[in-house]
Tab-separated table of C-alpha atoms and ligand atoms in Angstrom:
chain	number	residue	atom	x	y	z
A	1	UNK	CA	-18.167	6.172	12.958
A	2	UNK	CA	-17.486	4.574	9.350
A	3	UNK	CA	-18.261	1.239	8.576
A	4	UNK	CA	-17.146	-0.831	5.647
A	5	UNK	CA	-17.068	-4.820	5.021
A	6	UNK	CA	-14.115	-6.620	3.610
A	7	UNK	CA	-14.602	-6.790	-0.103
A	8	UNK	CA	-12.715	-8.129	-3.516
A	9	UNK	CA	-11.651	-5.966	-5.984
A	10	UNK	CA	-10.998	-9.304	-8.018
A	11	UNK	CA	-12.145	-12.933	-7.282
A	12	UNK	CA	-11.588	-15.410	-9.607
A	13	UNK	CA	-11.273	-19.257	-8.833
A	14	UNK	CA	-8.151	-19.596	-6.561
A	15	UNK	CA	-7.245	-15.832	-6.844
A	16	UNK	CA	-8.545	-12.840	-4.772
A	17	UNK	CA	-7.371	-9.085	-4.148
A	18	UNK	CA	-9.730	-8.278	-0.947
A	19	UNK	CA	-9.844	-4.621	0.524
A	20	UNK	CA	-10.568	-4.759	3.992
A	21	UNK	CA	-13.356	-3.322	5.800
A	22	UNK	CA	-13.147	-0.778	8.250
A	23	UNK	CA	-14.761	0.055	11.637
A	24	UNK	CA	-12.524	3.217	12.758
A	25	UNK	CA	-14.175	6.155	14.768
A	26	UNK	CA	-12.796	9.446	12.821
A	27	UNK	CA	-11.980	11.826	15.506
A	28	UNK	CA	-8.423	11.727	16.563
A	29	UNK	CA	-5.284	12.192	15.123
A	30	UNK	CA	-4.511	8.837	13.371
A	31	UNK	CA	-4.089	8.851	9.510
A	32	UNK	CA	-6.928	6.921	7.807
A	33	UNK	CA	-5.308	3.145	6.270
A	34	UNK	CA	-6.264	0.767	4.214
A	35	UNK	CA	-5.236	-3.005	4.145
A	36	UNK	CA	-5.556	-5.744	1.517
A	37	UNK	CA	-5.082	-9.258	1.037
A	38	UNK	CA	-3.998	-11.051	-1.890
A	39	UNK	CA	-5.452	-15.067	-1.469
A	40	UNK	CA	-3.882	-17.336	-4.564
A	41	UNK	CA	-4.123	-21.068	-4.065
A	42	UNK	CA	-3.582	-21.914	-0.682
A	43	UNK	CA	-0.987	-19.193	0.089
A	44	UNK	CA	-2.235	-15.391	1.773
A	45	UNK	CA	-0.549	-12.022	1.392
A	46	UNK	CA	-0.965	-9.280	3.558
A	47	UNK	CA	-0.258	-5.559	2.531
A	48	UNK	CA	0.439	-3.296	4.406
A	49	UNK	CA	-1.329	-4.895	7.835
A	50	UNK	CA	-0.702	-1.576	9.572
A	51	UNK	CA	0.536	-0.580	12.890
A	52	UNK	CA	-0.222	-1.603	16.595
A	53	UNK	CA	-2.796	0.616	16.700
A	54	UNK	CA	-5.064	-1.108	14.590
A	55	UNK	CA	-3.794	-4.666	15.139
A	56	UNK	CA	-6.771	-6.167	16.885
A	57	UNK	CA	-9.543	-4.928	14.405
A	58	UNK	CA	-7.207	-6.030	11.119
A	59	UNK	CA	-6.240	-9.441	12.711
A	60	UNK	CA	-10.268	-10.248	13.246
A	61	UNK	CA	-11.036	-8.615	9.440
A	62	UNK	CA	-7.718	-11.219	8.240
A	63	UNK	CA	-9.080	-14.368	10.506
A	64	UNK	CA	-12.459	-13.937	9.652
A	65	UNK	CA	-11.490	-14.401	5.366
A	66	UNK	CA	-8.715	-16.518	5.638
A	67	UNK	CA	-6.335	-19.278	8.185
A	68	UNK	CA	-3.794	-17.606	9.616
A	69	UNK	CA	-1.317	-20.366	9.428
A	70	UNK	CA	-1.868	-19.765	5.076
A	71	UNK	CA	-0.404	-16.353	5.650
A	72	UNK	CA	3.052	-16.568	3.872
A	73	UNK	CA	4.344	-13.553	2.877
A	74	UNK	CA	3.627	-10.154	4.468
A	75	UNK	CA	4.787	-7.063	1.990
A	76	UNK	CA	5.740	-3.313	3.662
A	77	UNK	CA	5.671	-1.051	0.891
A	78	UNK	CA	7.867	1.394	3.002
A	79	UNK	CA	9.006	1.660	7.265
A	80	UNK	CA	6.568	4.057	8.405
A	81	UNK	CA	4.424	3.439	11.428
A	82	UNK	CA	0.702	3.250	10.342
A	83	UNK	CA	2.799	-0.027	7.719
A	84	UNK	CA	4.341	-1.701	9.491
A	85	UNK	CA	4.741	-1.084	13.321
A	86	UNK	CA	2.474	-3.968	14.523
A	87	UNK	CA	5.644	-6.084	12.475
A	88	UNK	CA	6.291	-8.184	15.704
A	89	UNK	CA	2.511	-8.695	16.404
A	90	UNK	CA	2.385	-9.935	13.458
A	91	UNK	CA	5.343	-12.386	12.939
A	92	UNK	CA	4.141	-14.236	16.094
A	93	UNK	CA	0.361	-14.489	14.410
A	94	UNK	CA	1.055	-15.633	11.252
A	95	UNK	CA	3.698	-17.753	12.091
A	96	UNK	CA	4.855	-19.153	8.668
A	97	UNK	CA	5.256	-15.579	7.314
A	98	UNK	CA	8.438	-14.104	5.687
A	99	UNK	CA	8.446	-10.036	6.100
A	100	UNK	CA	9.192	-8.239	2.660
A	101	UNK	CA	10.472	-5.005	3.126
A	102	UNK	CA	12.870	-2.511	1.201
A	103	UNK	CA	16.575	-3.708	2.458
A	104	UNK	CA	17.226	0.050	3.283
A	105	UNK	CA	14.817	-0.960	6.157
A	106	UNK	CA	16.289	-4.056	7.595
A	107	UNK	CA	18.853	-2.662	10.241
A	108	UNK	CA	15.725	-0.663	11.726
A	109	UNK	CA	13.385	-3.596	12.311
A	110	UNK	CA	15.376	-4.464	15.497
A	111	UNK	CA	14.010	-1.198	16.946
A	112	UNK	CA	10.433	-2.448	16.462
A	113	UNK	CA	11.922	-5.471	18.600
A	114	UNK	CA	12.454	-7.986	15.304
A	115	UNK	CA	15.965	-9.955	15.878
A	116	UNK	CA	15.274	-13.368	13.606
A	117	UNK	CA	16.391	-12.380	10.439
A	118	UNK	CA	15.216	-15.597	8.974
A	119	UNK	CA	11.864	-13.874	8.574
A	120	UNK	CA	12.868	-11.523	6.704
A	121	UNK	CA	13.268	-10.839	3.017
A	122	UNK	CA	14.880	-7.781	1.786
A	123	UNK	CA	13.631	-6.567	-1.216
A	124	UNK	CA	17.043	-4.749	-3.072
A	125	UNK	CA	16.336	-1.348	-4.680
A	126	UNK	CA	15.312	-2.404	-8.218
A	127	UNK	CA	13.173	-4.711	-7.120
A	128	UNK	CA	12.017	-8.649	-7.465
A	129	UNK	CA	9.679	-10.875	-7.931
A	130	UNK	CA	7.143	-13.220	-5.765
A	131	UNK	CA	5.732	-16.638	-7.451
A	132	UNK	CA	2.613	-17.563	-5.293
A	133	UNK	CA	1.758	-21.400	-5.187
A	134	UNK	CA	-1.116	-20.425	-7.397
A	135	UNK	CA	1.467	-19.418	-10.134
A	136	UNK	CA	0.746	-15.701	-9.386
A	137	UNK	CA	4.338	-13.659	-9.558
A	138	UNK	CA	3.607	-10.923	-7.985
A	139	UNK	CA	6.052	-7.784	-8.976
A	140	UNK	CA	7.275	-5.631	-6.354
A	141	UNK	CA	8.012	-2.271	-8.233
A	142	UNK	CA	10.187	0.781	-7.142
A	143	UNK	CA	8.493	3.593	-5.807
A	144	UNK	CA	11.393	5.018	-4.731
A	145	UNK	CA	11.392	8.342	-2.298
A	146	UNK	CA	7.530	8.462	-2.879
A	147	UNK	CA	7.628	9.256	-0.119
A	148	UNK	CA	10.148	6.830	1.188
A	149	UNK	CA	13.585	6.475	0.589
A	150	UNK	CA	13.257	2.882	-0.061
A	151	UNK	CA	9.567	2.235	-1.340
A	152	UNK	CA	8.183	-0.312	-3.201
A	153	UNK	CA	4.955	-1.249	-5.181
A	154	UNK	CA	3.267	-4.704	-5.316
A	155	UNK	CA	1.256	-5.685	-9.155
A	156	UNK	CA	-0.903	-8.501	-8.966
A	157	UNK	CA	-0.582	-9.455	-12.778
A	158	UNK	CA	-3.250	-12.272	-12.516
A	159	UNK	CA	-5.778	-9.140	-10.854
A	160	UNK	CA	-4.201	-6.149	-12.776
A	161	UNK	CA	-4.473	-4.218	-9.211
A	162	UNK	CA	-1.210	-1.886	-8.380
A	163	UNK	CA	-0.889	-1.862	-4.833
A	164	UNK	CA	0.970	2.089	-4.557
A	165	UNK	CA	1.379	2.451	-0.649
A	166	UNK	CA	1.026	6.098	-0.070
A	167	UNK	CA	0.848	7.000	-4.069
A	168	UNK	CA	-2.764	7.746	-4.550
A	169	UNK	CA	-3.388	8.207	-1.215
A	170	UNK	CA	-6.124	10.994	-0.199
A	171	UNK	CA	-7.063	12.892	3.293
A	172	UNK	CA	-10.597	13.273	3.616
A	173	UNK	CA	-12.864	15.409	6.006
A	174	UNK	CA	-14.441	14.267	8.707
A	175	UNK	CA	-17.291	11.994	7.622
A	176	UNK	CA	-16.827	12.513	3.842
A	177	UNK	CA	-14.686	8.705	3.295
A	178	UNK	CA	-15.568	6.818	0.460
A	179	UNK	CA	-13.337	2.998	-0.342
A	180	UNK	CA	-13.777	3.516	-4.469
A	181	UNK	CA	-13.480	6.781	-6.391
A	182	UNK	CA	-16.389	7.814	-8.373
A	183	UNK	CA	-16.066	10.825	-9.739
A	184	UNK	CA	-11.934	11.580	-10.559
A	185	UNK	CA	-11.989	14.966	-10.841
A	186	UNK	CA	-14.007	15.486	-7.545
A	187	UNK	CA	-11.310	13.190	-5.698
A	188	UNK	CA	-8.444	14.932	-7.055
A	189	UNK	CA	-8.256	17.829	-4.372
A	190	UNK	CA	-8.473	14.934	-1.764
A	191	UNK	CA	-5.063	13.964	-2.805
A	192	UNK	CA	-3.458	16.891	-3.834
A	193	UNK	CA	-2.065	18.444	-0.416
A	194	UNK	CA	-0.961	14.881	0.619
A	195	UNK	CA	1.285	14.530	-2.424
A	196	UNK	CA	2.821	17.836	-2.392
A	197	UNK	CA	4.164	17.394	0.969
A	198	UNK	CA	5.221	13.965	1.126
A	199	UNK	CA	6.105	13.128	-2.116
A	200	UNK	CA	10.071	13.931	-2.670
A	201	UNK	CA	10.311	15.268	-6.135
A	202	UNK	CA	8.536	15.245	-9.644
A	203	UNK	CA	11.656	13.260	-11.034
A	204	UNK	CA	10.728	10.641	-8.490
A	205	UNK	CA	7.067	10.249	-9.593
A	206	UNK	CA	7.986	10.261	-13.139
A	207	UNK	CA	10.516	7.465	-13.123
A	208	UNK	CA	8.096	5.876	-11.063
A	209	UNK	CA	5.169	6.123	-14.014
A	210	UNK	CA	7.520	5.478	-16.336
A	211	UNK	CA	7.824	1.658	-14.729
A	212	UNK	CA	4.502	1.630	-14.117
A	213	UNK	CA	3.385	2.918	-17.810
A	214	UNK	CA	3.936	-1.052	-19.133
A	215	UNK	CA	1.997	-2.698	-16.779
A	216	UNK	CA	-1.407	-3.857	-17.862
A	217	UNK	CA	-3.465	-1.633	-14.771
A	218	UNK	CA	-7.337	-1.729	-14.448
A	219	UNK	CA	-6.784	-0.719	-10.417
A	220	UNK	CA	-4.791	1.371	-8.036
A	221	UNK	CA	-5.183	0.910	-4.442
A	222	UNK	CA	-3.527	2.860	-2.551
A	223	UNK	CA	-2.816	2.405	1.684
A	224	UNK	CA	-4.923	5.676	2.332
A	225	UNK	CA	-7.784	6.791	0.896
A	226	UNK	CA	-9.997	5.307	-2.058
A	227	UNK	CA	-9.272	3.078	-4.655
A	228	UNK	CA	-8.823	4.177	-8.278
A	229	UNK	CA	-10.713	2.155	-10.715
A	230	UNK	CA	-10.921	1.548	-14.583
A	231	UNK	CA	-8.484	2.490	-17.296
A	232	UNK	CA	-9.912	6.098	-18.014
A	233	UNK	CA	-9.279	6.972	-14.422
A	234	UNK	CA	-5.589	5.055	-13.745
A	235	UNK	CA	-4.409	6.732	-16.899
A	236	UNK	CA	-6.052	10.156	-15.831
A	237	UNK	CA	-4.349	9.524	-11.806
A	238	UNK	CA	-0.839	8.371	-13.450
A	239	UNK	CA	-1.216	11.704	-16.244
A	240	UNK	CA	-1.924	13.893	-12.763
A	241	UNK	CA	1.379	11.868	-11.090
A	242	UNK	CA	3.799	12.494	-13.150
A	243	UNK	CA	3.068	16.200	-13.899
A	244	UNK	CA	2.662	17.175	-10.066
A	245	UNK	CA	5.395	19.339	-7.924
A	246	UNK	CA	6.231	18.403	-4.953
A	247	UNK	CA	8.706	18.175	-1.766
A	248	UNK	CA	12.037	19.885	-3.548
A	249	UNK	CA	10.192	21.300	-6.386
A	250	UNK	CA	8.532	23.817	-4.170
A	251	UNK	CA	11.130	23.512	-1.222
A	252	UNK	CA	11.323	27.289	-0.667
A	253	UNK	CA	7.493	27.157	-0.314
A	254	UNK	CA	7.754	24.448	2.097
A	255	UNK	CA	10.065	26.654	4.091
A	256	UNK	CA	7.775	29.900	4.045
A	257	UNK	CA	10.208	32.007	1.658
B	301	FE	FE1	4.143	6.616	4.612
């Protein structure tokens, strides 16, 4: 077993980007996630709280740093299971949350048993923006098809932190997980395989950098693996991004021809 203690990648005054810890055995078949919170003023944002299956071990990490009743907004980066399938579990928690979520999603939520659509926010495809009551906007960026069909990013301006849901994200073997990369180039096969498979196309991850190219970046944290720090290494991840072929690039690959 792994053990890690919630941590900020920024704190400063009423603003904090906290990683949380982690306590999960490895073996088993379950992908590896992170979760973070974003704290500004007296409002909370969770990313990415994760599926059922981890539910009980997030919600203590969440209660333990902050009230549940401050949660306000709770941001899906994309539909999949290890996101968002503890959605319902969560909604009846933190009780004054709104659900942001690509509106490609919406009309599937009901089949995670969600039916007040009060709670939730769609996010259309080019994107929006989230004003915290600390004066934080935070910018949810497309990401579309990497890998999902309707994906977003969040950027914390105020802690220059891109959140990148599964962009970045690296498998590791058993007993070799680390929360913060190190050494880049060392990482890099960690992430390769991941990318190839899931992400749709190289068109898709260079529109994507090409949004992401004017932001002011000092960190990427990603929903698996570690998280990328420092400008040498976010320019070095987002030069790798962009140039990598994947999913329909190498489709006949992917089919064994
Ligand atoms: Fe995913």
């Amino acid at each position: 077993m792994q053990q890690l203690e919630s941590f900020p990648l920024f704190e400063e005054k009423d603003h904090r980007f906290i990683m949380l810890g982690w306590e999960e055995k490895e073996e088993g078949m379950a992908v590896q996630t992170n979760q973070y919170v974003v704290t500004s003023g007296k409002e909370i944002v969770l990313l990415d709280p994760g599926g059922a299956h981890l539910f009980p071990r997030v919600l203590a990490n969440v209660a333990e740093l902050v009230d549940l009743k401050s949660i306000r907004h709770i941001f899906y980066s994309h539909q999949d299971p290890d996101v968002s399938s503890g959605i319902t579990l969560w909604l009846s928690m933190a009780e004054k949350a709104t659900v942001h979520i690509s509106e490609l999603w919406v009309r599937f939520l009901p089949h995670f048993g969600v039916y007040d659509e009060r709670r939730i926010a769609p996010i259309p495809d080019r994107g929006e923006t989230l004003t915290l009551s600390g004066g934080v906007r935070l910018v949810m960026v497309p990401s579309h098809f990497l890998h999902s069909t309707g994906c977003f990013s969040l950027y914390d301006p105020r802690a220059k932190i891109l959140f990148t849901g599964d962009i970045g994200a690296a498998l590791f073997p058993k007993g070799k997980r680390y929360p913060v990369v190190t050494d880049f180039e060392a990482h890099l096969p960690y992430m390769e395989g991941f990318h190839r498979r899931y992400m749709a196309s190289n068109a898709a991850c260079r529109s994507w950098v090409r949004s992401v190219r004017s932001l002011d970046i000092e960190t990427i944290a990603p929903q698996h693996g570690a998280v990328i720090q420092g400008r040498e290494n976010v320019g070095k991840f987002l030069s790798w991004f962009e140039g990598i072929r994947c999913g329909t690039d190498i489709i006949d690959q992917i089919y064994g021809r």
